[in-house]
Short mmCIF file of C-alpha atoms in Angstrom, two decimals:
data_model
loop_
_atom_site.label_atom_id
_atom_site.label_comp_id
_atom_site.label_asym_id
_atom_site.label_seq_id
_atom_site.Cartn_x
_atom_site.Cartn_y
_atom_site.Cartn_z
CA MET A 1 127.00 151.08 111.44
CA LYS A 2 129.43 153.20 113.36
CA PHE A 3 133.32 152.79 114.29
CA LEU A 4 134.33 153.97 117.72
CA ALA A 5 138.27 153.31 117.93
CA MET A 6 139.28 153.63 121.52
CA THR A 7 141.91 152.84 124.11
CA LEU A 8 142.42 152.64 128.05
CA ILE A 9 146.25 153.34 127.57
CA THR A 10 147.57 150.21 129.46
CA HIS A 11 150.70 149.88 130.29
CA THR A 12 151.57 146.39 129.75
CA PRO A 13 154.42 144.43 128.46
CA ASP A 14 154.10 143.36 125.00
CA PRO A 15 152.20 140.24 125.08
CA VAL A 16 154.52 138.35 122.50
CA THR A 17 158.00 139.83 123.41
CA GLY A 18 157.53 140.54 127.08
CA VAL A 19 159.00 144.04 126.09
CA TRP A 20 157.71 147.19 128.39
CA PRO A 21 157.08 150.08 126.41
CA THR A 22 157.91 153.61 128.37
CA GLN A 23 154.88 155.64 129.48
CA HIS A 24 156.05 158.51 127.37
CA GLU A 25 156.23 155.52 124.23
CA ARG A 26 152.72 154.61 124.80
CA PHE A 27 151.61 158.32 124.72
CA THR A 28 152.77 158.76 121.72
CA GLU A 29 151.02 155.75 120.27
CA VAL A 30 147.81 156.61 121.42
CA VAL A 31 148.11 159.91 119.30
CA GLU A 32 149.38 158.38 116.55
CA ASN A 33 147.11 155.90 116.30
CA ALA A 34 144.44 158.20 116.83
CA THR A 35 145.58 160.53 113.36
CA LEU A 36 145.38 156.73 112.13
CA ALA A 37 142.02 156.18 112.70
CA GLU A 38 141.08 159.24 111.41
CA GLN A 39 143.09 158.39 108.20
CA TRP A 40 141.34 155.17 108.05
CA GLY A 41 137.72 156.53 108.29
CA PHE A 42 136.83 155.48 111.88
CA ASP A 43 134.15 157.67 112.92
CA ALA A 44 135.26 158.34 116.62
CA TYR A 45 138.38 158.20 118.93
CA GLY A 46 137.51 157.32 122.83
CA VAL A 47 140.00 157.43 125.74
CA GLY A 48 139.17 156.27 128.76
CA GLU A 49 139.57 157.18 132.33
CA ARG A 50 141.05 154.78 134.75
CA HIS A 51 143.27 155.89 138.08
CA GLU A 52 145.11 152.54 138.99
CA ARG A 53 147.75 150.24 137.42
CA PRO A 54 148.19 148.98 134.61
CA PHE A 55 146.76 152.44 133.19
CA LEU A 56 147.45 155.97 132.21
CA SER A 57 144.55 157.34 131.40
CA SER A 58 144.06 159.58 134.31
CA SER A 59 143.50 162.75 132.45
CA PRO A 60 141.75 162.04 129.40
CA THR A 61 141.20 165.46 128.70
CA VAL A 62 144.52 166.43 128.43
CA VAL A 63 145.37 163.62 125.82
CA LEU A 64 142.25 164.17 123.65
CA SER A 65 143.32 167.67 123.42
CA ASN A 66 146.62 166.60 122.67
CA ILE A 67 144.11 164.70 119.81
CA ALA A 68 142.26 167.66 119.07
CA ALA A 69 145.02 169.50 117.86
CA ARG A 70 146.37 166.81 115.36
CA THR A 71 142.90 165.74 113.77
CA SER A 72 140.06 167.64 111.64
CA ARG A 73 137.30 165.27 111.48
CA ILE A 74 137.32 162.07 113.54
CA LYS A 75 134.91 162.64 116.98
CA LEU A 76 136.54 162.40 120.21
CA PHE A 77 134.90 160.49 123.40
CA THR A 78 135.50 159.82 126.53
CA THR A 79 135.40 155.93 127.29
CA VAL A 80 134.21 157.26 130.05
CA THR A 81 134.15 159.66 131.95
CA THR A 82 134.51 158.57 136.07
CA LEU A 83 131.93 161.38 137.51
CA SER A 84 131.17 159.60 140.58
CA LEU A 85 134.91 160.83 140.83
CA LEU A 86 134.80 164.02 140.03
CA ASP A 87 133.62 167.63 140.93
CA PRO A 88 130.71 168.13 138.46
CA VAL A 89 132.21 172.59 137.99
CA ARG A 90 135.54 170.95 137.20
CA ALA A 91 134.70 168.69 134.68
CA TYR A 92 132.45 170.84 133.20
CA GLU A 93 135.32 173.27 133.18
CA ASP A 94 138.28 170.79 131.51
CA TYR A 95 135.22 169.42 128.98
CA ALA A 96 133.93 172.79 127.39
CA THR A 97 137.22 173.89 127.10
CA LEU A 98 138.32 170.79 125.09
CA ASP A 99 134.92 171.05 123.25
CA HIS A 100 136.20 174.91 121.89
CA LEU A 101 139.25 172.92 120.91
CA ALA A 102 137.97 170.28 119.56
CA ASP A 103 135.86 172.74 116.99
CA GLY A 104 132.37 171.19 118.48
CA ARG A 105 133.79 167.59 117.96
CA LEU A 106 132.98 166.17 121.18
CA GLU A 107 131.10 163.54 123.07
CA LEU A 108 130.75 162.07 126.54
CA ILE A 109 130.60 158.57 127.62
CA VAL A 110 130.00 159.22 131.76
CA GLY A 111 130.07 156.02 134.38
CA LYS A 112 131.08 155.46 138.13
CA GLY A 113 134.26 154.02 136.71
CA ASN A 114 135.65 151.14 138.81
CA GLY A 115 138.75 149.51 140.67
CA ALA A 116 140.01 149.16 144.40
CA ALA A 117 141.80 152.86 143.82
CA GLN A 118 138.93 155.05 144.03
CA ALA A 119 138.30 154.06 147.68
CA ASN A 120 142.02 155.04 148.49
CA LEU A 121 142.74 158.26 145.74
CA PHE A 122 139.02 159.36 145.73
CA HIS A 123 137.81 158.27 148.96
CA VAL A 124 134.58 156.90 147.08
CA THR A 125 132.98 153.80 147.89
CA THR A 126 130.64 150.90 146.79
CA ASP A 127 128.36 152.33 148.89
CA ASP A 128 127.81 155.69 147.87
CA GLN A 129 129.51 155.88 144.16
CA TRP A 130 126.25 155.18 142.49
CA ASP A 131 124.62 158.55 144.40
CA ARG A 132 127.72 160.35 143.41
CA ASN A 133 127.59 158.82 139.21
CA ALA A 134 123.67 160.56 139.36
CA GLU A 135 124.34 163.57 141.22
CA GLY A 136 127.51 164.27 139.11
CA TYR A 137 125.57 163.95 136.04
CA GLU A 138 122.52 165.69 136.59
CA LEU A 139 124.76 169.04 137.95
CA PHE A 140 127.08 168.60 134.83
CA ARG A 141 124.28 168.57 132.86
CA ARG A 142 122.57 171.66 134.54
CA LEU A 143 126.07 173.42 133.93
CA TRP A 144 126.18 172.76 130.17
CA ARG A 145 122.95 174.11 129.32
CA GLU A 146 122.29 176.68 131.62
CA GLU A 147 123.94 180.22 132.33
CA GLN A 148 123.37 180.09 135.62
CA VAL A 149 122.92 177.37 138.28
CA THR A 150 121.68 177.54 141.40
CA TRP A 151 121.89 173.92 143.17
CA GLN A 152 122.23 171.59 146.26
CA GLY A 153 123.69 168.55 146.97
CA ARG A 154 125.49 165.59 148.83
CA PHE A 155 128.87 165.74 147.29
CA ARG A 156 130.16 168.83 147.22
CA PRO A 157 129.39 172.43 148.19
CA SER A 158 126.03 173.67 147.11
CA LEU A 159 126.17 176.47 144.56
CA ASP A 160 124.34 179.93 143.66
CA ARG A 161 123.60 181.44 140.79
CA ALA A 162 127.34 179.88 139.79
CA GLU A 163 128.44 181.06 136.30
CA THR A 164 130.84 178.47 134.68
CA TRP A 165 133.83 179.36 131.90
CA PRO A 166 133.97 179.15 129.22
CA ALA A 167 130.66 178.46 127.25
CA PRO A 168 130.75 175.16 125.69
CA TYR A 169 130.98 175.56 122.06
CA GLN A 170 128.07 172.75 121.47
CA ARG A 171 124.89 173.96 122.97
CA ASP A 172 123.43 170.28 123.32
CA LEU A 173 126.07 168.02 124.09
CA ARG A 174 124.76 164.14 123.86
CA ILE A 175 126.19 162.45 126.90
CA TRP A 176 126.33 158.63 126.73
CA HIS A 177 125.94 155.89 129.94
CA GLY A 178 128.69 153.46 129.95
CA SER A 179 127.57 150.35 131.88
CA ALA A 180 129.43 146.94 132.63
CA THR A 181 126.61 145.23 134.51
CA SER A 182 124.81 147.65 136.77
CA GLU A 183 121.37 148.35 136.49
CA GLU A 184 122.22 151.08 138.08
CA SER A 185 123.47 153.16 134.92
CA VAL A 186 120.66 151.96 132.91
CA GLU A 187 118.20 153.31 135.18
CA VAL A 188 119.93 157.15 134.68
CA ALA A 189 120.12 156.79 131.30
CA ALA A 190 116.78 155.70 130.60
CA ALA A 191 115.40 158.40 132.79
CA ALA A 192 117.43 161.10 131.26
CA GLY A 193 116.00 159.80 127.74
CA ASP A 194 119.81 159.76 127.11
CA PRO A 195 121.80 156.60 124.84
CA LEU A 196 123.39 153.84 126.00
CA PHE A 197 126.76 152.22 125.83
CA SER A 198 127.57 148.58 126.75
CA ALA A 199 130.64 147.66 127.31
CA ASN A 200 130.14 144.30 126.14
CA VAL A 201 133.95 142.69 126.99
CA THR A 202 134.16 140.29 129.88
CA TYR A 203 131.70 138.41 129.55
CA PRO A 204 129.29 136.29 127.41
CA ILE A 205 127.05 138.17 124.73
CA ASP A 206 123.86 136.92 126.84
CA THR A 207 125.20 139.05 130.10
CA TYR A 208 125.50 142.83 127.90
CA ALA A 209 122.29 141.50 125.80
CA ARG A 210 120.32 141.10 128.85
CA LEU A 211 121.21 144.63 130.01
CA VAL A 212 120.62 146.30 126.46
CA GLU A 213 116.92 144.42 126.92
CA HIS A 214 116.33 146.07 130.65
CA TYR A 215 117.14 149.66 128.80
CA ARG A 216 114.71 149.49 126.07
CA GLU A 217 112.29 148.21 128.55
CA ARG A 218 113.19 151.05 130.99
CA TRP A 219 113.04 153.65 128.22
CA ALA A 220 109.64 152.80 127.34
CA ALA A 221 108.17 152.87 130.84
CA HIS A 222 109.44 156.43 131.38
CA GLY A 223 107.19 157.33 128.26
CA HIS A 224 110.50 157.44 125.42
CA ASP A 225 109.84 156.74 122.21
CA PRO A 226 110.87 153.18 121.32
CA ALA A 227 112.23 154.27 118.25
CA ASP A 228 114.44 156.67 119.79
CA ALA A 229 116.84 154.60 122.40
CA LEU A 230 120.13 154.37 121.07
CA VAL A 231 122.57 151.71 121.78
CA GLY A 232 126.26 151.69 121.62
CA ALA A 233 128.11 148.20 122.31
CA GLY A 234 132.33 147.31 122.67
CA SER A 235 134.01 144.34 121.57
CA ALA A 236 136.81 142.35 123.57
CA GLY A 237 139.12 142.29 120.82
CA SER A 238 139.95 142.67 117.37
CA PHE A 239 141.92 141.31 114.55
CA VAL A 240 141.05 140.67 110.68
CA ALA A 241 143.16 138.93 108.66
CA ARG A 242 142.91 137.43 105.45
CA THR A 243 142.06 133.55 107.06
CA SER A 244 140.27 132.92 110.01
CA GLN A 245 143.35 130.19 110.91
CA GLU A 246 146.29 133.21 110.61
CA ALA A 247 143.71 135.78 112.39
CA ARG A 248 143.75 133.36 115.12
CA ARG A 249 147.23 132.46 115.15
CA VAL A 250 148.13 136.30 115.91
CA TRP A 251 145.75 136.70 118.47
CA ARG A 252 146.06 133.67 120.78
CA PRO A 253 148.93 135.04 122.20
CA HIS A 254 146.80 137.77 123.45
CA PHE A 255 144.02 135.92 125.23
CA GLU A 256 146.58 134.11 127.00
CA ALA A 257 148.29 137.03 128.16
CA ARG A 258 145.03 137.73 129.31
CA GLN A 259 144.23 134.62 131.13
CA LYS A 260 147.40 134.82 132.92
CA ALA A 261 146.98 138.44 134.11
CA PHE A 262 143.15 137.39 135.37
CA ALA A 263 144.48 134.43 137.27
CA GLY A 264 147.53 136.62 138.53
CA SER A 265 144.93 138.93 140.08
CA GLY A 266 142.49 136.30 141.83
CA VAL A 267 139.93 136.68 138.70
CA PRO A 268 137.57 133.41 138.20
CA ALA A 269 138.36 132.46 134.90
CA VAL A 270 135.35 133.24 132.44
CA TRP A 271 136.29 131.40 129.13
CA GLU A 272 136.78 127.34 129.18
CA ASP A 273 139.77 128.10 126.27
CA PHE A 274 140.28 129.98 123.36
CA GLU A 275 137.96 128.64 121.20
CA ASP A 276 135.14 128.92 124.02
CA PHE A 277 136.00 132.73 124.19
CA LEU A 278 135.82 133.27 120.09
CA ALA A 279 132.72 131.54 120.67
CA ARG A 280 131.05 132.97 123.44
CA SER A 281 132.85 136.45 123.99
CA SER A 282 132.42 139.99 121.30
CA ALA A 283 136.15 139.11 119.92
CA LEU A 284 136.26 140.06 116.31
CA VAL A 285 139.03 137.80 115.30
CA GLY A 286 138.87 136.11 111.97
CA SER A 287 138.48 136.32 108.09
CA PRO A 288 136.43 139.75 107.22
CA GLU A 289 133.96 137.32 106.05
CA GLU A 290 133.83 136.00 109.63
CA VAL A 291 133.93 139.42 111.39
CA VAL A 292 130.76 140.41 109.59
CA ASP A 293 129.03 137.57 110.45
CA LYS A 294 129.97 137.74 114.25
CA VAL A 295 128.70 141.20 114.41
CA GLY A 296 125.65 140.38 112.71
CA ARG A 297 124.87 138.31 114.95
CA TYR A 298 125.24 140.38 118.09
CA HIS A 299 123.50 143.41 116.25
CA ALA A 300 120.84 141.05 116.37
CA ARG A 301 120.57 141.27 120.53
CA PHE A 302 121.76 144.58 120.71
CA GLY A 303 120.12 146.52 117.59
CA HIS A 304 123.53 148.91 118.17
CA GLU A 305 124.49 151.57 116.27
CA VAL A 306 127.75 151.80 117.05
CA THR A 307 130.93 149.39 117.74
CA ALA A 308 133.97 150.37 119.91
CA LEU A 309 136.74 148.55 118.96
CA HIS A 310 140.64 148.35 121.19
CA PHE A 311 143.08 150.31 118.58
CA ASP A 312 146.10 149.40 120.43
CA ARG A 313 149.32 148.07 118.88
CA SER A 314 150.10 145.71 121.81
CA GLY A 315 151.56 142.50 120.56
CA PHE A 316 151.11 143.33 116.68
CA SER A 317 154.05 144.09 114.46
CA GLU A 318 152.96 147.77 112.58
CA ALA A 319 152.80 145.64 109.62
CA GLN A 320 150.05 143.39 111.52
CA HIS A 321 148.64 146.83 112.55
CA ARG A 322 148.28 147.99 109.82
CA GLU A 323 147.10 145.10 107.78
CA ASN A 324 144.26 144.49 110.53
CA TRP A 325 142.72 148.30 110.33
CA ASP A 326 143.33 147.81 106.15
CA LEU A 327 141.52 145.07 106.26
CA PHE A 328 138.80 146.00 108.28
CA THR A 329 138.17 149.45 106.92
CA THR A 330 138.11 147.77 103.33
CA ASP A 331 136.29 144.68 103.91
CA VAL A 332 134.24 144.72 107.28
CA ALA A 333 133.08 148.31 108.10
CA PRO A 334 131.54 149.16 104.41
CA VAL A 335 129.24 145.93 104.42
CA LEU A 336 128.49 146.51 107.81
CA ARG A 337 127.65 150.12 107.49
CA ARG A 338 125.26 148.71 104.54
CA GLN A 339 123.69 145.89 106.38
CA PHE A 340 123.21 148.09 109.41
CA PRO A 341 122.37 151.88 108.87
CA SER A 342 122.62 153.75 111.65
CA ARG A 343 121.75 157.49 113.13
CA PRO A 344 124.79 160.22 112.59
CA LEU A 345 126.90 160.95 115.38
CA VAL A 346 126.25 164.61 116.14
CA PRO A 347 127.88 166.98 113.47
CA ALA A 348 130.08 169.50 114.57
CA PRO A 349 128.32 172.97 114.70
CA ALA A 350 129.19 175.31 111.48
CA GLN A 351 130.19 178.18 114.63
CA ALA A 352 129.49 178.07 118.29
CA GLN A 353 126.22 177.95 119.23
CA GLY A 354 127.24 177.58 123.51
CA ARG A 355 125.59 179.83 125.66
CA ALA A 356 124.68 183.36 125.33
CA PRO A 357 126.94 185.44 127.49
CA LEU A 358 125.30 187.20 130.24
CA VAL A 359 125.56 191.02 130.20
CA PRO A 360 127.04 192.37 133.15
CA ALA A 361 125.13 194.42 135.80
CA ALA A 362 125.46 197.93 135.54
CA SER A 363 128.11 199.29 138.12
#
């Protein structure tokens, strides 16, 4: 199994102290956490993309470029890139540039995104978001692979033998499709032969397991070898301590703050109480043995090869943050890597392998 540390760069008060960090402090923390994730041996670090409160992650390419300059080994993910909102040409230019700055360590997770701000800021609505996402993905993929693109669609001006620069560092970029509960994203992934990343955060595991099962069914229906299907899965939070009692004591304020935020926004409660949340969600809270057992139980449902873990320190002291990840990387991750062997993330190429440059026409 591989492990992806990630952040959505939330800007909220500390659930224990109530103190608000500054926005600058949050960005600094994110970059520092990425360097720590590399030191602790995580396989990848991901930055999400959101365009409304309480998130500061509206520009993941900029954040990942800073992280690329401060790291050398860890893969860099987007979790997720909201192609339904972006001009695919501009998105291509940003990510091809980032691919060079990261020496080919980039992988994308794409999705339609969510939130009411999409309609206000980008005029993307529930009526057209799926079509925009699918169209944006198809054009983005062609731009990455082809020297010149002629194209016509619904949501942006047409292209006639268009060239996009820079050429990417990686010739073949692996693109995952992120999905919370939508079969539309699953269908795009299965049809294209791309991997699926299940959010696996808000609801009980059963909800996401059904989506993964649907992906595997559609994968086979599109003629792909079932053995080639690749799945990643998120988690609803994590904290590893020497004892389950200590882990629960530390993590309970996070659960209570989350429940309060949902209630304040009118979102119906999903969990009866803290114990129900720990039992039925994907949260990895407990002793090392408990966490290994729980990942094993939902791996039996998902067959996933990559686990995403929220890596922010909010609510934890510096000592708790370090102890948590020290225990995870010494007592949890090695066991899961042995129990659930996985295919490697795409290795960075030894040298640039992007498209060959076009030869200018003779004047």
